[in-house]
CSV table of C-alpha atoms in Angstrom, one decimal:
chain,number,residue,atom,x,y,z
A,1,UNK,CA,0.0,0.0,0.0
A,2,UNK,CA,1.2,3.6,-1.1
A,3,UNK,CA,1.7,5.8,1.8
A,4,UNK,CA,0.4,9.6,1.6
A,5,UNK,CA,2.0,12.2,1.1
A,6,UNK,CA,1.5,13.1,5.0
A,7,UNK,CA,2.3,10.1,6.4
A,8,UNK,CA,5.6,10.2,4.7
A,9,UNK,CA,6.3,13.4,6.0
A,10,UNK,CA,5.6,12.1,9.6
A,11,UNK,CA,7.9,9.8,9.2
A,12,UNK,CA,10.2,11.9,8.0
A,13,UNK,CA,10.4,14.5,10.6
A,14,UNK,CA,10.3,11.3,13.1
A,15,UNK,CA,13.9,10.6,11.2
A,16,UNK,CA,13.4,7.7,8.3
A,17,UNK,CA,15.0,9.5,5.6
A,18,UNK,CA,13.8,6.9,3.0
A,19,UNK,CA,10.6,8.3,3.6
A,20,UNK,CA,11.7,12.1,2.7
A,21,UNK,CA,13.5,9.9,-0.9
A,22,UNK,CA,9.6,8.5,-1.3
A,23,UNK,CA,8.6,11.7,-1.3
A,24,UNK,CA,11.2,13.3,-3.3
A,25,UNK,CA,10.8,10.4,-6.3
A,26,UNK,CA,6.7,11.3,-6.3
A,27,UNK,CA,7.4,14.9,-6.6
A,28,UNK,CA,10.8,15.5,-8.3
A,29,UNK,CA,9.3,15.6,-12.1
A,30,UNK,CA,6.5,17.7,-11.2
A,31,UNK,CA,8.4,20.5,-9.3
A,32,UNK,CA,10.9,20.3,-12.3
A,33,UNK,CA,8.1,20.8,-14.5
A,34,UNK,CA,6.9,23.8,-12.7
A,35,UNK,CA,10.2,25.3,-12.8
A,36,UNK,CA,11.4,24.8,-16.3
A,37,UNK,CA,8.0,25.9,-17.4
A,38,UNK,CA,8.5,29.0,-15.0
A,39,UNK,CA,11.9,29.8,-16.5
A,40,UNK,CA,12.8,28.1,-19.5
A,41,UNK,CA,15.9,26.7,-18.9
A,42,UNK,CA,16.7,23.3,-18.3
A,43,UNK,CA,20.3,23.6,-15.8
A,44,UNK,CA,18.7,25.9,-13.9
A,45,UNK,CA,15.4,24.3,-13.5
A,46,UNK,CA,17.1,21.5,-12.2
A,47,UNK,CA,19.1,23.5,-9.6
A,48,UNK,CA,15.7,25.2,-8.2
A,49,UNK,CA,14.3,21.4,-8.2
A,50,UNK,CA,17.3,20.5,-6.0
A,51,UNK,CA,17.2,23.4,-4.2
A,52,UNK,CA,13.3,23.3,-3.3
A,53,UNK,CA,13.8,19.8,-1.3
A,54,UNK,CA,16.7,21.1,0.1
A,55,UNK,CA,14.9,23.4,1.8
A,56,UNK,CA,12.1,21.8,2.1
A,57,UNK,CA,13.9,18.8,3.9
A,58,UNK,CA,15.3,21.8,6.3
A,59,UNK,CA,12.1,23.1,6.9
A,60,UNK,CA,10.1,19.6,7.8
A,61,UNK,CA,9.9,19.9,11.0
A,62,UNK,CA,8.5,23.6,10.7
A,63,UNK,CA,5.3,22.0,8.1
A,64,UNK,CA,2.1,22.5,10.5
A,65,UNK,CA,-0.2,20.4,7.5
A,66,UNK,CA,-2.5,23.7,6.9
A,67,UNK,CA,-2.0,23.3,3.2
A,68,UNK,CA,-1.2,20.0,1.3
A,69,UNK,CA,2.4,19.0,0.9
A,70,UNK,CA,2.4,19.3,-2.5
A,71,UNK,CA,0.6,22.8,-2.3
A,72,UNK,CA,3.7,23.6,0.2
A,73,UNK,CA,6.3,22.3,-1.9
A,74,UNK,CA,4.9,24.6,-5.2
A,75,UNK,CA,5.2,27.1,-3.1
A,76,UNK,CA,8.8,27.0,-2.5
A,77,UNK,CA,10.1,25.8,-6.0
A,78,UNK,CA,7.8,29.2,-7.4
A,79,UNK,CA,9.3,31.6,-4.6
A,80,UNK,CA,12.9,29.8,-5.9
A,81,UNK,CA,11.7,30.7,-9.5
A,82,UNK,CA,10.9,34.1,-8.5
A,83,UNK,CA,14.2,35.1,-6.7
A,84,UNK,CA,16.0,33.4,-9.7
A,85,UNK,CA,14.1,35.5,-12.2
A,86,UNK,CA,15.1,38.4,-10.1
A,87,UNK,CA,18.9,37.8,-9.9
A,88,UNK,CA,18.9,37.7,-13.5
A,89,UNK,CA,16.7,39.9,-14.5
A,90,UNK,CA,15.6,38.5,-17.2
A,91,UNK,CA,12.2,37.6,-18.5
A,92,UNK,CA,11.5,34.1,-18.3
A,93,UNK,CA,12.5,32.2,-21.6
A,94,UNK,CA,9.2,29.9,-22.3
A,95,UNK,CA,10.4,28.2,-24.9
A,96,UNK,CA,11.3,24.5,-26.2
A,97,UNK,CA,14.9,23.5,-26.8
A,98,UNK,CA,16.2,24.8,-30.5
A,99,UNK,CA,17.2,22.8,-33.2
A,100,UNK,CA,14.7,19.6,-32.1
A,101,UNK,CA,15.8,16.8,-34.7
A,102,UNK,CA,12.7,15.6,-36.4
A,103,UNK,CA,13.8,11.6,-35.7
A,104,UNK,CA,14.0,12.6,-32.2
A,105,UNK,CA,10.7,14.5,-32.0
A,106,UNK,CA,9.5,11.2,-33.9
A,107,UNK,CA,10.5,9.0,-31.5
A,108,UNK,CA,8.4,10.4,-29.2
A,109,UNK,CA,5.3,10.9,-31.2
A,110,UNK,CA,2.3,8.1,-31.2
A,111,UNK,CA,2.4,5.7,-33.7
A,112,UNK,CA,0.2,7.1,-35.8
A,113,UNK,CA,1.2,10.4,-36.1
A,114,UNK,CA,3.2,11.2,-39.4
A,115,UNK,CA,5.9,14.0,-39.7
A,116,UNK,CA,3.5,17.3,-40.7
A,117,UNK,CA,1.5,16.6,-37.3
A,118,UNK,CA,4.6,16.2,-35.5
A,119,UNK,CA,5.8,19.7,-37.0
A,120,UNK,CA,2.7,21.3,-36.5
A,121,UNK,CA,2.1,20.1,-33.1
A,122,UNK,CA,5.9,21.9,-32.6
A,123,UNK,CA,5.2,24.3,-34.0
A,124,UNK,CA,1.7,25.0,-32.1
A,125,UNK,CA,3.7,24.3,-28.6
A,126,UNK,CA,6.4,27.4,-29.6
A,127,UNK,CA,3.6,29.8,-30.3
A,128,UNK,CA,2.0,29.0,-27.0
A,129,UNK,CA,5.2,29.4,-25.3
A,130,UNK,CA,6.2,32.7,-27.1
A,131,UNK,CA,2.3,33.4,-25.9
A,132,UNK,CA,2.8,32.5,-22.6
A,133,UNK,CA,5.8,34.7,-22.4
A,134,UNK,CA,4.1,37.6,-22.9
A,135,UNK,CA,1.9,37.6,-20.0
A,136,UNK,CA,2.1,39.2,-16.5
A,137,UNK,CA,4.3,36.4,-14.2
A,138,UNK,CA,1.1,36.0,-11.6
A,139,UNK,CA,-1.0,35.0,-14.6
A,140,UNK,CA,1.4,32.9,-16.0
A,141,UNK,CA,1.5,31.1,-13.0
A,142,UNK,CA,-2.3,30.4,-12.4
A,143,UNK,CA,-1.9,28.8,-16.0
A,144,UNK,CA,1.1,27.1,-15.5
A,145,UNK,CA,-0.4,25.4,-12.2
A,146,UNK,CA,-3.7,24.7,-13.6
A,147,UNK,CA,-3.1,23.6,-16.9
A,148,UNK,CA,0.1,22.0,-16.4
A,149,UNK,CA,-0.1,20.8,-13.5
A,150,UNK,CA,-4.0,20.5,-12.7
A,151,UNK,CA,-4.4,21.9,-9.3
A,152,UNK,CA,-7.7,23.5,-8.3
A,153,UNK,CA,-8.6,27.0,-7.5
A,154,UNK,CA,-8.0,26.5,-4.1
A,155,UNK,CA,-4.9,24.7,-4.1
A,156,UNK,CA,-3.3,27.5,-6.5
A,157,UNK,CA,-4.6,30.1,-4.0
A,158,UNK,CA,-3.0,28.1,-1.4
A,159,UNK,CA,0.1,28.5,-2.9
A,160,UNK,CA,0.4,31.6,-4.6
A,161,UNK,CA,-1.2,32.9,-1.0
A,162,UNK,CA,-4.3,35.1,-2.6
A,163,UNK,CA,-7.5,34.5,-2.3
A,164,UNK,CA,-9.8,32.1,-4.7
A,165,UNK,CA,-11.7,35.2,-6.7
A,166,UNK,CA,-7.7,36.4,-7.2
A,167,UNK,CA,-7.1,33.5,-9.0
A,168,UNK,CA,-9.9,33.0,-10.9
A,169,UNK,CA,-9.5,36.9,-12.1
A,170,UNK,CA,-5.6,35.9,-13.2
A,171,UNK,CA,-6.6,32.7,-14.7
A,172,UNK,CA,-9.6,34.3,-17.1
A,173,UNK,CA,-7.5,37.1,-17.8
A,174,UNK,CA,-4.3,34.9,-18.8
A,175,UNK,CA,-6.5,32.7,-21.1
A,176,UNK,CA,-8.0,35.7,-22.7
A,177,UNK,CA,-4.9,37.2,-23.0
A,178,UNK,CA,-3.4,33.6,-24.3
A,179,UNK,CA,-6.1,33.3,-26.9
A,180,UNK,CA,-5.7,36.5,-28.1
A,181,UNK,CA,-1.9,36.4,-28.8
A,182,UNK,CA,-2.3,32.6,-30.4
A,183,UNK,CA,-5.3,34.0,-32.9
A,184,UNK,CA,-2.8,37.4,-33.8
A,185,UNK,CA,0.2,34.6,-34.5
A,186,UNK,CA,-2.7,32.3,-36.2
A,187,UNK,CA,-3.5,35.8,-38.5
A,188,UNK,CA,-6.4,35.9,-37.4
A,189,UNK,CA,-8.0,32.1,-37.3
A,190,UNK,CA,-9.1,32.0,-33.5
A,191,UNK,CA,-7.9,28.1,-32.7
């Protein structure tokens, strides 16, 4: 039987540190996820994926349970994406890797998808990520966590620490914002 995510922290603060690696290996892709969609770049993702159980692990003992683990844990890898987008001072850079080799992006394609879809579907995900570029970083987030990632309104208020109707207001906004850019690049078509 799979062990929750708060048991494992219990057992975790109590000192099994196999319990803190359980936890790690059930949230390490996600977090990583979050922060190379957050900023874009793949070393430096990893490092703020590193760094957010780091700290978490450090800060264990200080989780009262309020908000889920995982609500707690976004928290941290978006506040790490934050002060990194600070220190550089740079916009995020939303974007695939350059130069994807067709066999490569084939390999990774269904079965029955031939080489135009494949291109198109690349070419659709760049023009989303140029897209989601362009918008405000709280919006971007709410998307980023909802879409991406599939929390609920709560759990992004949770961690983004706003209230629900905040959210909501960032998410509409961000998708009307998103749809707008894609139909512009589209010239015109409204997907």
């Amino acid at each position: 039987m799979t062990s929750t995510d708060e048991e494992l922290v219990a057992r975790s603060v109590g000192g099994d540190a196999d319990s803190f690696n359980q936890l790690i290996l059930r949230w390490e892709r996600p977090i990583y996820a979050l922060a190379y969609r957050t900023i874009g770049r793949e070393e430096d993702a990893r490092d703020i994926c590193q760094e957010t159980f780091l700290r978490a692990y450090r800060a264990l003992p200080r989780f009262r349970g309020q908000a889920k683990f995982s609500s707690w844990l976004y928290r941290i890898a978006l506040n790490l994406c934050r002060d990194w987008m600070r220190r550089e001072r740079r916009a995020p850079v939303v974007q695939p890797p350059e130069d994807m080799d067709l066999m490569d992006l084939a390999a990774a394609a269904e079965p029955s998808e031939s080489i135009e879809d494949l291109v198109a579907r690349r070419d659709t995900l760049q023009k989303v990520e140029r897209a989601m570029a362009k918008l405000p970083e709280e919006q971007r987030t709410a998307i980023i966590l909802k879409e991406y990632h599939g929390l609920t309104f709560q759990e992004i208020a949770d961690v983004v620490g706003c209230p629900l109707s905040t959210v909501k207001t960032r998410l509409y906004q961000g998708l009307t914002v998103l749809r707008r850019e894609l139909s512009r690049s589209a010239g015109g078509r409204v997907a």
